[in-house]
Amino acid sequence: MTKSNVNPALAFKNADHGKSSLTKLTVKDRLAYIQKLRLYILENREELITRIQNDTGKSRSDALMSEIFGILDHLAYLEKFAVKVLKDKSVHTPMALMGKKSKIYFEPLGTILIISPWNYPFYQAIVPITAAFVTGNTAIYKPSEHTPLEGLVEEVLSACGFDENWVQVVYGNGKTGSELIAQKPDKIFFTGSEKTGKLIMRQAADLLIPVELELGGKDPMIVFEDANVKRAAAGALWGGLTNLGQSCTSVERIYVQKSIYEDFRSELVRLASQIKQETDEDGDADVGSMTTDFQLDIIRKQLEDAEQNGAKLHLENKWDGKSKMIPPQVIDGISHERLVLNEETFGPLLPVIPFETEEEAVRLANDSEYGLSASVWSKDMKRADRVARQIKTGNVSINNVMLTEGNAALPFGGVKNSGFGRYKGEAGLHSFSNLKSILLDKDSSKYEANWFPYTKEKYKLFTDMTLKLFGKGPFSTLKFILPGLKLEAYSNKVGKAGRK
Ligand code: NAD
């Protein structure tokens, strides 16, 4: 059985034991466990969804589509591509190093500490754990104290034959997280808020632990007048309300070009009024409830701030300010400095803002401290691409929403206060690896030109070779060969004889 809730020091000791058996496995061997895990999750999905719902209150379809399907897709990606991505790689060797070879080895870092948030508790456990494992690392996982899914990760991994020291789960709050960091993991993979990200980075700095921070977002959606209004409104509805808006990449600012603004907003209001909200048992509800009580205060404050400053709430079914079943709300008439357009919301609010020009849309979208994800909607693919390139985020979907996350081959991560580092895809596997550079030379009798002794003659020959190598005209072996051979002959002679 995968170990759980051992104290931080013991967890790291166990992880060291785990390393000896894990490093004996090839990537292909490790993928046999990943395949078992994929089939186990697929087979037991209904029970897993119930467990996820018990901790989060989300709708059954949200749990199926965002957590279970997302995990299966990621595992399938690993099975198809991890061997290729982690294979020793030959890279270019420059002319000046003629006769040598250059390679990169992708080796494990050691023990990865994974600290996760509460919004996708099963996905945020299995995806980073398996990426770390396939790369050959042992993992210590600390779930959020709000959605620990107590015992579930251990149960699932054990059923698939994972050694108890390869992955361990340590439960607790921020204090436990900090105690785990103090044990000096080889890397911290953190997903959570900007505030905690800063605390973690501060603690890690003193111990020189590399950190990857996957933080919050305030994702813009830009809808141009030539977009399909009905489809774009349906996309905004899903992007803003999936998981009841408790997603780091949910749509939190909807910018719509003036000529279609009224049509778009009324379609969004019409669709939002049809949302079915329930922590259901059969998949027949769109959204469930909020997961944590403390989120309610944030949403209450943002709504009050908007309303007191002239914003209009378009749905009649208004929230009582207390229930965790917050109904969706479409808001407009908001000035750009209001909280609802600046702070992360993490709830079912859909703020709509008009714009006139492409330039204005880009400026408004970039007017945020966050830079996680965005979307651009237009029939004009040149314009959509131009705008996508100007938006300062880690991910952009064109004529779709939150779709970069739907492809496990794409790297995922943010810029600005949304964090740094990339996980998923090739970049994600490499981020859990020590990229070891190897330069192979033959054991010959040759003395290198850059070795001692340095002499006036060598200085001249080295300069000649440098000028030929990097001077005007195309790079060519022909240009380099004569000064290169002269320098080599002289360096061999003077190297063997030594300084006279
Ligand atoms: P949080 O920062 O409050 O907590 C995240 C985790 O950090 C929890 O496990 C918590 O116990 C732990 N923690 C708290 N203090 C700590 C400390 N000092 N040292 C070590 N660990 C500590 O975040 P949350 O409220 O659980 O999650 C919501 C946030 O996560 C939102 O901002 C959301 O946008 C973000 N998020 C980002 C992504 C992404 O991929 N970028 C994905 C999901 C959620």
mmCIF file of C-alpha atoms in Angstrom, residues 99-469:
data_model
loop_
_atom_site.group_PDB
_atom_site.id
_atom_site.type_symbol
_atom_site.label_atom_id
_atom_site.label_comp_id
_atom_site.label_asym_id
_atom_site.label_seq_id
_atom_site.Cartn_x
_atom_site.Cartn_y
_atom_site.Cartn_z
ATOM 1 C CA GLY A 99 35.575 14.648 -34.224
ATOM 2 C CA LYS A 100 33.568 14.856 -30.981
ATOM 3 C CA LYS A 101 29.909 14.070 -30.262
ATOM 4 C CA SER A 102 27.319 15.865 -28.115
ATOM 5 C CA LYS A 103 24.337 14.319 -26.333
ATOM 6 C CA ILE A 104 21.711 15.084 -23.714
ATOM 7 C CA TYR A 105 20.609 12.518 -21.120
ATOM 8 C CA PHE A 106 17.288 13.030 -19.355
ATOM 9 C CA GLU A 107 17.803 11.784 -15.812
ATOM 10 C CA PRO A 108 15.571 11.956 -12.725
ATOM 11 C CA LEU A 109 16.028 14.882 -10.362
ATOM 12 C CA GLY A 110 15.428 12.791 -7.230
ATOM 13 C CA THR A 111 12.382 13.417 -5.052
ATOM 14 C CA ILE A 112 9.702 15.837 -6.218
ATOM 15 C CA LEU A 113 7.430 17.544 -3.697
ATOM 16 C CA ILE A 114 4.012 18.167 -5.245
ATOM 17 C CA ILE A 115 1.732 20.615 -3.424
ATOM 18 C CA SER A 116 -1.763 20.935 -4.873
ATOM 19 C CA PRO A 117 -4.922 23.082 -4.586
ATOM 20 C CA TRP A 118 -8.535 22.055 -3.939
ATOM 21 C CA ASN A 119 -10.274 22.750 -7.267
ATOM 22 C CA TYR A 120 -9.354 19.604 -9.270
ATOM 23 C CA PRO A 121 -8.099 17.358 -6.453
ATOM 24 C CA PHE A 122 -7.790 14.062 -8.346
ATOM 25 C CA TYR A 123 -6.395 15.589 -11.545
ATOM 26 C CA GLN A 124 -3.924 17.795 -9.661
ATOM 27 C CA ALA A 125 -2.690 14.673 -7.858
ATOM 28 C CA ILE A 126 -2.396 12.095 -10.629
ATOM 29 C CA VAL A 127 -1.084 14.288 -13.476
ATOM 30 C CA PRO A 128 2.029 15.689 -11.721
ATOM 31 C CA ILE A 129 2.650 12.447 -9.769
ATOM 32 C CA THR A 130 2.734 10.364 -12.959
ATOM 33 C CA ALA A 131 4.863 12.889 -14.888
ATOM 34 C CA ALA A 132 7.398 12.849 -12.026
ATOM 35 C CA PHE A 133 7.252 9.030 -11.816
ATOM 36 C CA VAL A 134 7.699 8.365 -15.544
ATOM 37 C CA THR A 135 10.796 10.559 -15.466
ATOM 38 C CA GLY A 136 12.141 8.327 -12.687
ATOM 39 C CA ASN A 137 11.546 10.509 -9.631
ATOM 40 C CA THR A 138 10.009 9.494 -6.343
ATOM 41 C CA ALA A 139 7.155 11.806 -5.377
ATOM 42 C CA ILE A 140 5.761 13.165 -2.139
ATOM 43 C CA TYR A 141 2.290 14.549 -2.632
ATOM 44 C CA LYS A 142 0.539 16.998 -0.322
ATOM 45 C CA PRO A 143 -3.098 17.546 -1.218
ATOM 46 C CA SER A 144 -5.118 20.576 -0.169
ATOM 47 C CA GLU A 145 -6.544 20.331 3.350
ATOM 48 C CA HIS A 146 -9.933 21.336 1.832
ATOM 49 C CA THR A 147 -10.220 18.390 -0.598
ATOM 50 C CA PRO A 148 -7.797 15.699 0.617
ATOM 51 C CA LEU A 149 -9.682 12.770 -1.022
ATOM 52 C CA GLU A 150 -8.379 10.916 2.055
ATOM 53 C CA GLY A 151 -6.815 7.579 1.109
ATOM 54 C CA LEU A 152 -7.872 7.660 -2.551
ATOM 55 C CA VAL A 153 -4.546 8.313 -4.309
ATOM 56 C CA GLU A 154 -2.822 5.650 -2.146
ATOM 57 C CA GLU A 155 -5.605 3.147 -2.867
ATOM 58 C CA VAL A 156 -5.490 3.704 -6.632
ATOM 59 C CA LEU A 157 -1.683 3.552 -6.943
ATOM 60 C CA SER A 158 -1.439 0.461 -4.724
ATOM 61 C CA ALA A 159 -4.045 -1.327 -6.813
ATOM 62 C CA CYS A 160 -1.781 -0.728 -9.819
ATOM 63 C CA GLY A 161 1.321 -2.129 -8.115
ATOM 64 C CA PHE A 162 3.226 1.070 -7.332
ATOM 65 C CA ASP A 163 5.850 0.498 -4.625
ATOM 66 C CA GLU A 164 4.875 2.153 -1.325
ATOM 67 C CA ASN A 165 7.993 4.368 -1.368
ATOM 68 C CA TRP A 166 7.709 5.597 -4.959
ATOM 69 C CA VAL A 167 4.761 7.879 -4.200
ATOM 70 C CA GLN A 168 3.730 8.920 -0.690
ATOM 71 C CA VAL A 169 0.880 11.137 0.400
ATOM 72 C CA VAL A 170 1.292 13.504 3.340
ATOM 73 C CA TYR A 171 -1.881 15.222 4.548
ATOM 74 C CA GLY A 172 -2.026 18.593 6.253
ATOM 75 C CA ASN A 173 -2.282 22.340 5.798
ATOM 76 C CA GLY A 174 0.245 25.002 4.835
ATOM 77 C CA LYS A 175 2.360 24.246 7.909
ATOM 78 C CA THR A 176 2.788 20.644 6.747
ATOM 79 C CA GLY A 177 3.682 21.939 3.269
ATOM 80 C CA SER A 178 6.360 24.142 4.774
ATOM 81 C CA GLU A 179 7.717 21.257 6.908
ATOM 82 C CA LEU A 180 8.005 19.148 3.753
ATOM 83 C CA ILE A 181 9.928 21.906 1.976
ATOM 84 C CA ALA A 182 12.329 22.059 4.949
ATOM 85 C CA GLN A 183 13.319 18.449 4.122
ATOM 86 C CA LYS A 184 14.888 19.803 0.908
ATOM 87 C CA PRO A 185 13.160 18.007 -1.957
ATOM 88 C CA ASP A 186 15.002 18.104 -5.302
ATOM 89 C CA LYS A 187 12.190 20.152 -6.803
ATOM 90 C CA ILE A 188 8.888 21.694 -5.685
ATOM 91 C CA PHE A 189 5.987 21.523 -8.089
ATOM 92 C CA PHE A 190 3.395 23.906 -6.694
ATOM 93 C CA THR A 191 -0.093 24.644 -7.956
ATOM 94 C CA GLY A 192 -2.098 27.192 -5.989
ATOM 95 C CA SER A 193 -2.478 30.859 -5.199
ATOM 96 C CA GLU A 194 -0.080 33.688 -5.913
ATOM 97 C CA LYS A 195 0.156 34.443 -2.168
ATOM 98 C CA THR A 196 1.268 30.909 -1.260
ATOM 99 C CA GLY A 197 3.521 30.743 -4.336
ATOM 100 C CA LYS A 198 5.509 33.687 -2.963
ATOM 101 C CA LEU A 199 5.805 32.066 0.491
ATOM 102 C CA ILE A 200 7.032 28.823 -1.044
ATOM 103 C CA MET A 201 9.546 30.571 -3.253
ATOM 104 C CA ARG A 202 10.905 32.506 -0.263
ATOM 105 C CA GLN A 203 11.431 29.308 1.745
ATOM 106 C CA ALA A 204 12.865 27.480 -1.264
ATOM 107 C CA ALA A 205 15.311 30.327 -1.962
ATOM 108 C CA ASP A 206 17.124 29.782 1.329
ATOM 109 C CA LEU A 207 17.511 26.074 0.554
ATOM 110 C CA LEU A 208 18.199 26.623 -3.170
ATOM 111 C CA ILE A 209 15.389 24.291 -4.195
ATOM 112 C CA PRO A 210 14.094 24.749 -7.775
ATOM 113 C CA VAL A 211 10.407 25.623 -7.836
ATOM 114 C CA GLU A 212 7.759 25.560 -10.477
ATOM 115 C CA LEU A 213 4.753 27.753 -9.774
ATOM 116 C CA GLU A 214 1.371 27.193 -11.438
ATOM 117 C CA LEU A 215 -0.657 30.087 -10.020
ATOM 118 C CA GLY A 216 -3.908 31.940 -10.602
ATOM 119 C CA GLY A 217 -5.354 33.684 -13.634
ATOM 120 C CA LYS A 218 -7.786 36.368 -14.790
ATOM 121 C CA ASP A 219 -8.308 35.049 -18.280
ATOM 122 C CA PRO A 220 -9.609 37.351 -21.010
ATOM 123 C CA MET A 221 -11.823 36.315 -23.918
ATOM 124 C CA ILE A 222 -11.883 38.654 -26.945
ATOM 125 C CA VAL A 223 -14.843 38.377 -29.326
ATOM 126 C CA PHE A 224 -14.581 40.278 -32.614
ATOM 127 C CA GLU A 225 -17.664 41.344 -34.617
ATOM 128 C CA ASP A 226 -17.116 38.724 -37.349
ATOM 129 C CA ALA A 227 -17.259 35.804 -34.880
ATOM 130 C CA ASN A 228 -20.222 33.435 -34.737
ATOM 131 C CA VAL A 229 -22.054 35.205 -31.891
ATOM 132 C CA LYS A 230 -24.128 32.229 -30.715
ATOM 133 C CA ARG A 231 -21.178 29.846 -30.637
ATOM 134 C CA ALA A 232 -18.942 32.412 -28.926
ATOM 135 C CA ALA A 233 -21.602 33.026 -26.254
ATOM 136 C CA ALA A 234 -21.903 29.257 -25.653
ATOM 137 C CA GLY A 235 -18.107 29.099 -25.371
ATOM 138 C CA ALA A 236 -18.063 31.997 -22.886
ATOM 139 C CA LEU A 237 -20.761 30.282 -20.847
ATOM 140 C CA TRP A 238 -18.811 27.030 -20.565
ATOM 141 C CA GLY A 239 -15.428 28.730 -20.136
ATOM 142 C CA GLY A 240 -16.775 30.912 -17.340
ATOM 143 C CA LEU A 241 -18.880 28.320 -15.570
ATOM 144 C CA THR A 242 -17.124 24.962 -15.883
ATOM 145 C CA ASN A 243 -16.421 23.705 -12.351
ATOM 146 C CA LEU A 244 -18.635 26.677 -11.328
ATOM 147 C CA GLY A 245 -15.837 29.021 -12.373
ATOM 148 C CA GLN A 246 -13.406 27.461 -9.886
ATOM 149 C CA SER A 247 -10.720 26.921 -12.447
ATOM 150 C CA CYS A 248 -7.419 28.752 -12.872
ATOM 151 C CA THR A 249 -8.123 29.164 -16.598
ATOM 152 C CA SER A 250 -11.822 29.975 -16.444
ATOM 153 C CA VAL A 251 -12.990 32.938 -18.524
ATOM 154 C CA GLU A 252 -13.072 35.906 -16.153
ATOM 155 C CA ARG A 253 -13.239 38.916 -18.516
ATOM 156 C CA ILE A 254 -15.296 38.844 -21.725
ATOM 157 C CA TYR A 255 -14.425 41.654 -24.160
ATOM 158 C CA VAL A 256 -16.936 41.986 -27.010
ATOM 159 C CA GLN A 257 -16.763 44.326 -30.010
ATOM 160 C CA LYS A 258 -19.397 47.065 -29.790
ATOM 161 C CA SER A 259 -21.404 46.232 -32.937
ATOM 162 C CA ILE A 260 -22.307 42.747 -31.629
ATOM 163 C CA TYR A 261 -22.240 43.583 -27.917
ATOM 164 C CA GLU A 262 -26.014 43.631 -27.282
ATOM 165 C CA ASP A 263 -26.618 40.434 -29.287
ATOM 166 C CA PHE A 264 -23.791 38.629 -27.525
ATOM 167 C CA ARG A 265 -24.839 39.703 -24.018
ATOM 168 C CA SER A 266 -28.492 38.790 -24.485
ATOM 169 C CA GLU A 267 -27.510 35.355 -25.853
ATOM 170 C CA LEU A 268 -25.186 34.846 -22.868
ATOM 171 C CA VAL A 269 -27.960 35.856 -20.446
ATOM 172 C CA ARG A 270 -30.397 33.492 -22.199
ATOM 173 C CA LEU A 271 -27.970 30.571 -21.988
ATOM 174 C CA ALA A 272 -26.924 31.322 -18.399
ATOM 175 C CA SER A 273 -30.552 31.315 -17.266
ATOM 176 C CA GLN A 274 -30.821 27.694 -18.504
ATOM 177 C CA ILE A 275 -27.901 26.365 -16.433
ATOM 178 C CA LYS A 276 -28.896 23.411 -14.268
ATOM 179 C CA GLN A 277 -27.142 23.500 -10.903
ATOM 180 C CA GLU A 278 -26.912 20.473 -8.614
ATOM 181 C CA THR A 279 -24.379 18.074 -7.084
ATOM 182 C CA ASP A 280 -26.148 15.409 -9.108
ATOM 183 C CA GLU A 281 -26.029 11.614 -9.156
ATOM 184 C CA ASP A 282 -26.624 10.940 -12.847
ATOM 185 C CA GLY A 283 -24.706 13.468 -14.958
ATOM 186 C CA ASP A 284 -27.786 15.591 -15.673
ATOM 187 C CA ALA A 285 -26.537 18.860 -14.156
ATOM 188 C CA ASP A 286 -24.222 21.478 -15.657
ATOM 189 C CA VAL A 287 -22.603 22.785 -12.508
ATOM 190 C CA GLY A 288 -22.498 21.915 -8.826
ATOM 191 C CA SER A 289 -21.690 23.960 -5.755
ATOM 192 C CA MET A 290 -18.772 26.036 -4.566
ATOM 193 C CA THR A 291 -16.221 23.845 -2.813
ATOM 194 C CA THR A 292 -14.972 26.071 0.007
ATOM 195 C CA ASP A 293 -16.668 28.633 2.267
ATOM 196 C CA PHE A 294 -13.848 31.161 2.090
ATOM 197 C CA GLN A 295 -14.419 31.626 -1.648
ATOM 198 C CA LEU A 296 -17.910 32.983 -0.882
ATOM 199 C CA ASP A 297 -16.456 36.086 0.823
ATOM 200 C CA ILE A 298 -14.343 36.899 -2.242
ATOM 201 C CA ILE A 299 -17.325 36.654 -4.585
ATOM 202 C CA ARG A 300 -19.587 38.644 -2.231
ATOM 203 C CA LYS A 301 -17.017 41.450 -2.066
ATOM 204 C CA GLN A 302 -16.534 41.545 -5.846
ATOM 205 C CA LEU A 303 -20.292 41.653 -6.455
ATOM 206 C CA GLU A 304 -20.851 44.405 -3.872
ATOM 207 C CA ASP A 305 -17.967 46.455 -5.283
ATOM 208 C CA ALA A 306 -19.371 46.127 -8.815
ATOM 209 C CA GLU A 307 -23.005 46.864 -7.865
ATOM 210 C CA GLN A 308 -22.128 49.844 -5.666
ATOM 211 C CA ASN A 309 -20.286 51.309 -8.625
ATOM 212 C CA GLY A 310 -23.100 51.076 -11.124
ATOM 213 C CA ALA A 311 -22.718 47.560 -12.585
ATOM 214 C CA LYS A 312 -25.806 45.798 -13.850
ATOM 215 C CA LEU A 313 -26.619 42.185 -12.924
ATOM 216 C CA HIS A 314 -28.627 40.623 -15.751
ATOM 217 C CA LEU A 315 -29.967 37.404 -14.257
ATOM 218 C CA GLU A 316 -33.011 37.497 -12.031
ATOM 219 C CA ASN A 317 -31.974 34.528 -9.937
ATOM 220 C CA LYS A 318 -29.742 36.508 -7.590
ATOM 221 C CA TRP A 319 -27.475 34.906 -4.972
ATOM 222 C CA ASP A 320 -28.515 35.204 -1.293
ATOM 223 C CA GLY A 321 -24.875 35.856 -0.340
ATOM 224 C CA LYS A 322 -24.738 32.700 1.818
ATOM 225 C CA SER A 323 -25.426 29.537 -0.156
ATOM 226 C CA LYS A 324 -22.583 27.535 -1.664
ATOM 227 C CA MET A 325 -24.872 27.012 -4.676
ATOM 228 C CA ILE A 326 -24.029 30.409 -6.173
ATOM 229 C CA PRO A 327 -26.128 30.858 -9.325
ATOM 230 C CA PRO A 328 -24.379 32.184 -12.467
ATOM 231 C CA GLN A 329 -24.517 35.921 -13.036
ATOM 232 C CA VAL A 330 -23.847 38.049 -16.144
ATOM 233 C CA ILE A 331 -22.546 41.512 -15.227
ATOM 234 C CA ASP A 332 -21.858 44.604 -17.297
ATOM 235 C CA GLY A 333 -21.465 48.354 -16.911
ATOM 236 C CA ILE A 334 -18.221 47.752 -15.001
ATOM 237 C CA SER A 335 -15.245 50.092 -15.111
ATOM 238 C CA HIS A 336 -11.870 48.455 -15.524
ATOM 239 C CA GLU A 337 -10.560 49.209 -12.048
ATOM 240 C CA ARG A 338 -13.315 47.234 -10.259
ATOM 241 C CA LEU A 339 -12.344 44.135 -8.233
ATOM 242 C CA VAL A 340 -14.292 41.764 -10.477
ATOM 243 C CA LEU A 341 -12.005 42.685 -13.388
ATOM 244 C CA ASN A 342 -8.769 42.608 -11.405
ATOM 245 C CA GLU A 343 -8.858 39.980 -8.630
ATOM 246 C CA GLU A 344 -9.176 36.298 -9.459
ATOM 247 C CA THR A 345 -12.874 35.436 -8.962
ATOM 248 C CA PHE A 346 -13.079 31.630 -8.806
ATOM 249 C CA GLY A 347 -16.851 31.648 -9.049
ATOM 250 C CA PRO A 348 -19.729 31.819 -11.576
ATOM 251 C CA LEU A 349 -19.503 35.507 -12.549
ATOM 252 C CA LEU A 350 -19.479 36.460 -16.227
ATOM 253 C CA PRO A 351 -18.369 40.095 -16.652
ATOM 254 C CA VAL A 352 -18.894 41.482 -20.176
ATOM 255 C CA ILE A 353 -17.102 44.608 -21.421
ATOM 256 C CA PRO A 354 -17.430 46.363 -24.811
ATOM 257 C CA PHE A 355 -14.476 47.443 -26.973
ATOM 258 C CA GLU A 356 -14.160 49.280 -30.288
ATOM 259 C CA THR A 357 -10.808 48.511 -31.898
ATOM 260 C CA GLU A 358 -8.382 45.598 -32.057
ATOM 261 C CA GLU A 359 -5.758 47.726 -30.347
ATOM 262 C CA GLU A 360 -8.115 48.508 -27.465
ATOM 263 C CA ALA A 361 -9.014 44.815 -27.058
ATOM 264 C CA VAL A 362 -5.345 43.839 -26.786
ATOM 265 C CA ARG A 363 -4.651 46.661 -24.327
ATOM 266 C CA LEU A 364 -7.599 45.663 -22.094
ATOM 267 C CA ALA A 365 -6.716 41.955 -22.220
ATOM 268 C CA ASN A 366 -3.135 42.718 -21.171
ATOM 269 C CA ASP A 367 -4.253 45.101 -18.421
ATOM 270 C CA SER A 368 -3.874 42.437 -15.723
ATOM 271 C CA GLU A 369 -1.244 41.240 -13.305
ATOM 272 C CA TYR A 370 -2.007 37.688 -14.406
ATOM 273 C CA GLY A 371 -1.037 35.923 -17.643
ATOM 274 C CA LEU A 372 -2.269 32.352 -17.640
ATOM 275 C CA SER A 373 -4.618 31.775 -20.548
ATOM 276 C CA ALA A 374 -6.853 33.630 -23.040
ATOM 277 C CA SER A 375 -9.072 33.164 -26.079
ATOM 278 C CA VAL A 376 -9.611 35.104 -29.330
ATOM 279 C CA TRP A 377 -12.715 34.714 -31.503
ATOM 280 C CA SER A 378 -12.820 35.862 -35.144
ATOM 281 C CA LYS A 379 -13.396 34.467 -38.644
ATOM 282 C CA ASP A 380 -10.336 36.423 -39.771
ATOM 283 C CA MET A 381 -7.613 33.941 -38.880
ATOM 284 C CA LYS A 382 -4.845 36.445 -39.614
ATOM 285 C CA ARG A 383 -6.310 38.869 -37.112
ATOM 286 C CA ALA A 384 -6.903 36.102 -34.553
ATOM 287 C CA ASP A 385 -3.290 34.993 -34.868
ATOM 288 C CA ARG A 386 -1.998 38.585 -34.682
ATOM 289 C CA VAL A 387 -3.952 39.189 -31.483
ATOM 290 C CA ALA A 388 -2.975 35.800 -29.983
ATOM 291 C CA ARG A 389 0.696 36.762 -30.437
ATOM 292 C CA GLN A 390 0.195 40.082 -28.648
ATOM 293 C CA ILE A 391 -1.554 38.693 -25.570
ATOM 294 C CA LYS A 392 0.825 38.198 -22.665
ATOM 295 C CA THR A 393 -0.197 34.758 -21.427
ATOM 296 C CA GLY A 394 1.159 31.214 -21.435
ATOM 297 C CA ASN A 395 -1.755 29.823 -23.484
ATOM 298 C CA VAL A 396 -4.230 31.124 -26.092
ATOM 299 C CA SER A 397 -7.129 29.255 -27.712
ATOM 300 C CA ILE A 398 -8.416 30.594 -31.035
ATOM 301 C CA ASN A 399 -12.164 30.283 -31.680
ATOM 302 C CA ASN A 400 -12.401 28.008 -28.657
ATOM 303 C CA VAL A 401 -11.982 28.230 -24.939
ATOM 304 C CA MET A 402 -9.674 26.559 -22.391
ATOM 305 C CA LEU A 403 -8.698 24.185 -25.172
ATOM 306 C CA THR A 404 -4.907 24.330 -24.878
ATOM 307 C CA GLU A 405 -5.396 22.357 -21.645
ATOM 308 C CA GLY A 406 -7.337 19.791 -23.655
ATOM 309 C CA ASN A 407 -4.176 18.682 -25.455
ATOM 310 C CA ALA A 408 -1.733 16.809 -23.208
ATOM 311 C CA ALA A 409 1.032 17.403 -25.781
ATOM 312 C CA LEU A 410 0.962 21.187 -25.237
ATOM 313 C CA PRO A 411 3.045 22.693 -22.441
ATOM 314 C CA PHE A 412 0.954 24.361 -19.740
ATOM 315 C CA GLY A 413 1.912 27.298 -17.522
ATOM 316 C CA GLY A 414 1.752 31.047 -17.135
ATOM 317 C CA VAL A 415 3.657 34.314 -17.269
ATOM 318 C CA LYS A 416 3.514 37.409 -15.021
ATOM 319 C CA ASN A 417 1.841 36.660 -11.647
ATOM 320 C CA SER A 418 0.434 33.389 -13.005
ATOM 321 C CA GLY A 419 3.801 31.771 -12.295
ATOM 322 C CA PHE A 420 6.512 30.157 -14.342
ATOM 323 C CA GLY A 421 7.710 26.821 -15.592
ATOM 324 C CA ARG A 422 5.805 24.492 -17.884
ATOM 325 C CA TYR A 423 4.267 21.135 -17.221
ATOM 326 C CA LYS A 424 2.615 18.607 -19.534
ATOM 327 C CA GLY A 425 3.904 17.645 -22.969
ATOM 328 C CA GLU A 426 7.561 17.354 -23.816
ATOM 329 C CA ALA A 427 8.515 20.477 -21.816
ATOM 330 C CA GLY A 428 6.692 19.051 -18.796
ATOM 331 C CA LEU A 429 8.630 15.779 -18.778
ATOM 332 C CA HIS A 430 11.876 17.672 -19.256
ATOM 333 C CA SER A 431 11.003 19.957 -16.354
ATOM 334 C CA PHE A 432 11.097 16.914 -14.040
ATOM 335 C CA SER A 433 14.475 15.856 -15.484
ATOM 336 C CA ASN A 434 18.105 16.686 -14.965
ATOM 337 C CA LEU A 435 19.159 17.546 -18.510
ATOM 338 C CA LYS A 436 22.665 16.162 -18.386
ATOM 339 C CA SER A 437 24.932 17.391 -21.189
ATOM 340 C CA ILE A 438 27.479 14.877 -22.462
ATOM 341 C CA LEU A 439 30.434 15.688 -24.714
ATOM 342 C CA LEU A 440 32.187 12.587 -26.040
ATOM 343 C CA ASP A 441 35.795 12.697 -27.168
ATOM 344 C CA LYS A 442 38.043 9.804 -28.154
ATOM 345 C CA ASP A 443 40.912 8.863 -25.869
ATOM 346 C CA SER A 444 43.495 10.010 -28.433
ATOM 347 C CA SER A 445 46.984 11.492 -28.337
ATOM 348 C CA LYS A 446 45.655 14.875 -29.353
ATOM 349 C CA TYR A 447 46.279 18.025 -27.277
ATOM 350 C CA GLU A 448 43.528 20.662 -27.458
ATOM 351 C CA ALA A 449 44.192 24.138 -28.835
ATOM 352 C CA ASN A 450 42.648 25.813 -25.792
ATOM 353 C CA TRP A 451 44.846 23.910 -23.335
ATOM 354 C CA PHE A 452 48.139 25.327 -21.972
ATOM 355 C CA PRO A 453 50.690 26.461 -22.834
ATOM 356 C CA TYR A 454 49.422 29.707 -24.361
ATOM 357 C CA THR A 455 52.102 31.240 -26.607
ATOM 358 C CA LYS A 456 52.350 34.195 -28.981
ATOM 359 C CA GLU A 457 52.262 31.789 -31.951
ATOM 360 C CA LYS A 458 49.194 29.988 -30.647
ATOM 361 C CA TYR A 459 47.500 33.358 -30.084
ATOM 362 C CA LYS A 460 48.065 34.217 -33.757
ATOM 363 C CA LEU A 461 46.895 30.836 -35.066
ATOM 364 C CA PHE A 462 43.839 30.863 -32.789
ATOM 365 C CA THR A 463 42.941 34.360 -34.038
ATOM 366 C CA ASP A 464 43.254 33.208 -37.688
ATOM 367 C CA MET A 465 41.018 30.231 -37.028
ATOM 368 C CA THR A 466 38.458 32.440 -35.155
ATOM 369 C CA LEU A 467 38.339 34.966 -38.023
ATOM 370 C CA LYS A 468 37.768 32.240 -40.592
ATOM 371 C CA LEU A 469 35.149 30.539 -38.465
#
